[in-house]
């Protein structure tokens, strides 16, 4: 990663450097010391722009969410609410595929980014214009969950020590689960966000939910 040492430090520059660092080396690489090195600056000078590492993490959520909103804003509306929502959600997913570390970070933030709220505000407006009451929209957002943003939360997280594989000694007791897992293969790593969240699985779940919601819409 290269930076221009002649450009004055700013919060925006620090946060964009953090995003680039996470893209290249993973989220764990984002430390104040490493950021200072990437920006060719003294570590203490960063604190004029970001209070601490948690502030950096909150800030890069804002940067990624802003990228999502800018991407969605460029889309043309579809023929109906359902197609438009689908296009928006899949466009948001493409942003996450460029920042594969971001879904896990979004799930851990205790404060909600304004840019994330703007994204949901736009989705609520789209559904309301499409014929949904606010009550139905509220239920819809719960049904969509993280899919509304473009990724699905996992039942298992092998990276956290929870294995999705059935231990051999339990296989005889779980024949249906073992049979299913033996036939499943996600062979396109470029489409995957998480252990089992590949493009096909994501779109299957999204289309199922959107179709069901459309049946409940106040026509």
Short mmCIF file of C-alpha atoms in Angstrom, two decimals:
data_model
loop_
_atom_site.label_atom_id
_atom_site.label_comp_id
_atom_site.label_asym_id
_atom_site.label_seq_id
_atom_site.Cartn_x
_atom_site.Cartn_y
_atom_site.Cartn_z
CA UNK A 1 0.00 0.00 0.00
CA UNK A 2 1.30 3.44 -0.86
CA UNK A 3 0.40 6.78 0.70
CA UNK A 4 1.30 10.36 -0.10
CA UNK A 5 3.28 11.73 2.82
CA UNK A 6 2.76 15.28 1.51
CA UNK A 7 -1.02 15.07 2.06
CA UNK A 8 -1.92 16.41 5.52
CA UNK A 9 -3.39 13.93 7.95
CA UNK A 10 -7.15 14.03 8.37
CA UNK A 11 -9.77 11.73 9.81
CA UNK A 12 -10.87 10.78 6.30
CA UNK A 13 -7.32 9.91 5.26
CA UNK A 14 -6.72 7.83 8.38
CA UNK A 15 -9.96 5.88 7.91
CA UNK A 16 -9.38 5.21 4.23
CA UNK A 17 -5.87 4.01 5.06
CA UNK A 18 -7.40 1.66 7.65
CA UNK A 19 -9.83 0.26 5.07
CA UNK A 20 -7.00 -0.32 2.60
CA UNK A 21 -4.92 -1.99 5.32
CA UNK A 22 -7.78 -4.31 6.25
CA UNK A 23 -8.38 -5.16 2.58
CA UNK A 24 -4.76 -6.13 2.10
CA UNK A 25 -3.87 -7.77 5.41
CA UNK A 26 -7.11 -8.41 7.30
CA UNK A 27 -8.81 -6.55 10.12
CA UNK A 28 -6.32 -7.70 12.76
CA UNK A 29 -3.62 -5.71 10.97
CA UNK A 30 -5.45 -2.47 11.73
CA UNK A 31 -3.59 -1.12 14.75
CA UNK A 32 -2.65 2.44 15.57
CA UNK A 33 1.04 1.64 15.15
CA UNK A 34 0.52 -0.04 11.78
CA UNK A 35 -1.68 2.81 10.58
CA UNK A 36 0.99 5.32 11.52
CA UNK A 37 3.55 3.33 9.53
CA UNK A 38 1.28 3.18 6.50
CA UNK A 39 0.67 6.92 6.69
CA UNK A 40 4.34 7.70 7.36
CA UNK A 41 3.34 9.58 10.49
CA UNK A 42 3.99 9.52 14.21
CA UNK A 43 1.56 7.28 16.07
CA UNK A 44 0.63 10.08 18.48
CA UNK A 45 -0.38 12.33 15.57
CA UNK A 46 -3.22 9.94 14.71
CA UNK A 47 -4.95 10.75 17.99
CA UNK A 48 -5.75 14.24 16.73
CA UNK A 49 -8.10 12.58 14.22
CA UNK A 50 -9.22 9.31 15.85
CA UNK A 51 -9.61 8.85 19.59
CA UNK A 52 -8.56 5.19 19.77
CA UNK A 53 -8.74 1.94 17.81
CA UNK A 54 -12.46 1.52 18.54
CA UNK A 55 -13.01 4.92 16.96
CA UNK A 56 -11.14 3.68 13.89
CA UNK A 57 -13.34 0.56 13.70
CA UNK A 58 -16.51 2.62 14.01
CA UNK A 59 -15.13 4.96 11.37
CA UNK A 60 -14.35 2.29 8.80
CA UNK A 61 -17.87 0.89 9.20
CA UNK A 62 -19.02 4.39 8.23
CA UNK A 63 -16.66 4.40 5.22
CA UNK A 64 -17.88 1.04 3.92
CA UNK A 65 -21.53 1.95 4.53
CA UNK A 66 -21.02 5.22 2.66
CA UNK A 67 -19.56 3.24 -0.24
CA UNK A 68 -22.69 1.06 -0.20
CA UNK A 69 -24.98 4.10 -0.26
CA UNK A 70 -23.06 5.68 -3.12
CA UNK A 71 -23.22 2.41 -5.07
CA UNK A 72 -26.95 1.99 -4.45
CA UNK A 73 -27.67 5.60 -5.39
CA UNK A 74 -26.32 4.97 -8.89
CA UNK A 75 -28.76 2.14 -9.57
CA UNK A 76 -31.83 2.59 -11.70
CA UNK A 77 -35.15 1.59 -10.19
CA UNK A 78 -36.54 -1.78 -11.20
CA UNK A 79 -40.08 -2.39 -12.45
CA UNK A 80 -41.38 -2.90 -8.90
CA UNK A 81 -40.28 -2.68 -5.26
CA UNK A 82 -39.12 -6.30 -5.21
CA UNK A 83 -36.74 -6.04 -8.16
CA UNK A 84 -35.44 -2.70 -6.93
CA UNK A 85 -34.81 -4.06 -3.43
CA UNK A 86 -33.08 -7.10 -4.90
CA UNK A 87 -30.77 -4.95 -7.03
CA UNK A 88 -29.92 -2.72 -4.08
CA UNK A 89 -29.15 -5.61 -1.75
CA UNK A 90 -27.00 -7.43 -4.31
CA UNK A 91 -25.15 -4.19 -5.05
CA UNK A 92 -24.47 -3.79 -1.32
CA UNK A 93 -23.18 -7.36 -1.30
CA UNK A 94 -20.66 -6.51 -4.02
CA UNK A 95 -19.21 -3.84 -1.74
CA UNK A 96 -18.81 -6.41 1.04
CA UNK A 97 -17.12 -8.78 -1.40
CA UNK A 98 -14.53 -6.05 -1.92
CA UNK A 99 -14.14 -5.74 1.87
CA UNK A 100 -14.53 -9.33 3.09
CA UNK A 101 -13.58 -8.46 6.66
CA UNK A 102 -16.45 -5.97 6.94
CA UNK A 103 -19.45 -8.26 7.69
CA UNK A 104 -17.86 -9.56 10.89
CA UNK A 105 -17.04 -5.99 11.95
CA UNK A 106 -20.55 -4.71 11.22
CA UNK A 107 -21.95 -7.43 13.51
CA UNK A 108 -19.80 -6.34 16.46
CA UNK A 109 -20.48 -2.58 16.56
CA UNK A 110 -22.46 -1.42 19.59
CA UNK A 111 -23.28 1.94 17.99
CA UNK A 112 -25.11 2.21 14.69
CA UNK A 113 -23.48 4.15 11.87
CA UNK A 114 -25.44 7.07 10.41
CA UNK A 115 -24.62 5.76 6.93
CA UNK A 116 -26.10 2.35 7.84
CA UNK A 117 -29.23 4.09 9.12
CA UNK A 118 -29.46 6.04 5.85
CA UNK A 119 -29.30 2.76 3.94
CA UNK A 120 -32.17 1.30 5.97
CA UNK A 121 -34.12 4.54 5.74
CA UNK A 122 -33.99 4.33 1.96
CA UNK A 123 -35.06 0.67 2.03
CA UNK A 124 -37.99 1.49 4.30
CA UNK A 125 -39.03 4.28 1.92
CA UNK A 126 -38.83 1.94 -1.06
CA UNK A 127 -41.03 -0.67 0.61
CA UNK A 128 -43.54 1.91 1.84
CA UNK A 129 -43.87 3.29 -1.70
CA UNK A 130 -44.30 -0.31 -2.88
CA UNK A 131 -47.42 -0.82 -0.80
CA UNK A 132 -46.19 -2.03 2.60
CA UNK A 133 -47.48 -0.63 5.87
CA UNK A 134 -44.88 0.40 8.41
CA UNK A 135 -45.92 -2.56 10.55
CA UNK A 136 -45.21 -4.99 7.70
CA UNK A 137 -41.92 -3.25 6.93
CA UNK A 138 -40.87 -3.68 10.55
CA UNK A 139 -41.54 -7.41 10.31
CA UNK A 140 -39.78 -7.53 6.92
CA UNK A 141 -36.57 -6.01 8.28
CA UNK A 142 -36.50 -8.65 11.03
CA UNK A 143 -37.06 -11.39 8.44
CA UNK A 144 -34.30 -10.08 6.19
CA UNK A 145 -31.83 -9.57 9.02
CA UNK A 146 -28.30 -9.03 7.78
CA UNK A 147 -29.42 -10.00 4.26
CA UNK A 148 -30.85 -6.50 3.90
CA UNK A 149 -27.25 -5.27 3.91
CA UNK A 150 -25.90 -7.97 1.62
CA UNK A 151 -24.58 -10.82 3.77
CA UNK A 152 -26.00 -13.62 5.89
CA UNK A 153 -24.97 -14.47 9.44
CA UNK A 154 -23.66 -17.99 9.90
CA UNK A 155 -25.06 -20.77 12.05
CA UNK A 156 -21.50 -22.02 12.50
CA UNK A 157 -18.28 -20.06 12.58
CA UNK A 158 -15.33 -22.43 12.08
CA UNK A 159 -12.89 -19.52 12.43
CA UNK A 160 -14.13 -19.02 16.01
CA UNK A 161 -13.55 -22.65 16.90
CA UNK A 162 -17.08 -23.92 16.22
CA UNK A 163 -16.80 -26.64 13.59
CA UNK A 164 -19.56 -27.17 11.04
CA UNK A 165 -18.35 -30.74 10.43
CA UNK A 166 -19.97 -33.69 12.16
CA UNK A 167 -17.46 -35.66 14.27
CA UNK A 168 -17.07 -39.26 12.99
CA UNK A 169 -18.19 -40.72 16.30
CA UNK A 170 -21.54 -38.89 15.93
CA UNK A 171 -22.11 -39.58 12.23
CA UNK A 172 -24.28 -42.66 12.83
CA UNK A 173 -26.60 -40.62 15.04
CA UNK A 174 -26.95 -37.81 12.46
CA UNK A 175 -27.43 -39.61 9.12
CA UNK A 176 -29.50 -36.88 7.47
CA UNK A 177 -27.14 -34.07 8.36
CA UNK A 178 -24.11 -36.11 7.30
CA UNK A 179 -25.80 -37.03 4.03
CA UNK A 180 -26.58 -33.42 3.24
CA UNK A 181 -23.12 -32.12 4.11
CA UNK A 182 -21.47 -34.83 1.99
CA UNK A 183 -23.19 -33.42 -1.12
CA UNK A 184 -22.61 -29.72 -0.45
CA UNK A 185 -19.67 -27.91 -2.01
CA UNK A 186 -19.15 -24.17 -2.38
CA UNK A 187 -16.59 -24.12 -5.15
CA UNK A 188 -16.47 -20.38 -5.89
CA UNK A 189 -14.46 -18.70 -3.12
CA UNK A 190 -14.78 -15.31 -4.85
CA UNK A 191 -18.53 -15.30 -4.11
CA UNK A 192 -18.27 -16.24 -0.45
CA UNK A 193 -18.65 -14.11 2.69
CA UNK A 194 -18.16 -16.49 5.58
CA UNK A 195 -18.19 -20.27 5.81
CA UNK A 196 -21.40 -21.03 3.91
CA UNK A 197 -22.49 -17.64 2.59
CA UNK A 198 -21.82 -17.94 -1.14
CA UNK A 199 -23.69 -16.10 -3.87
CA UNK A 200 -26.07 -18.94 -4.73
CA UNK A 201 -27.06 -19.52 -1.11
CA UNK A 202 -27.43 -15.81 -0.48
CA UNK A 203 -29.65 -15.21 -3.52
CA UNK A 204 -31.76 -18.29 -2.72
CA UNK A 205 -32.53 -17.00 0.76
CA UNK A 206 -33.04 -13.43 -0.43
CA UNK A 207 -35.44 -14.41 -3.22
CA UNK A 208 -37.39 -16.66 -0.85
CA UNK A 209 -37.88 -13.85 1.65
CA UNK A 210 -38.71 -11.20 -0.96
CA UNK A 211 -41.26 -13.49 -2.63
CA UNK A 212 -42.91 -14.22 0.70
CA UNK A 213 -43.01 -10.55 1.63
CA UNK A 214 -44.57 -9.68 -1.72
CA UNK A 215 -47.47 -12.02 -0.94
CA UNK A 216 -48.10 -10.10 2.31
CA UNK A 217 -47.95 -6.67 0.72
CA UNK A 218 -51.02 -4.45 1.01
CA UNK A 219 -52.06 -4.24 -2.62
#
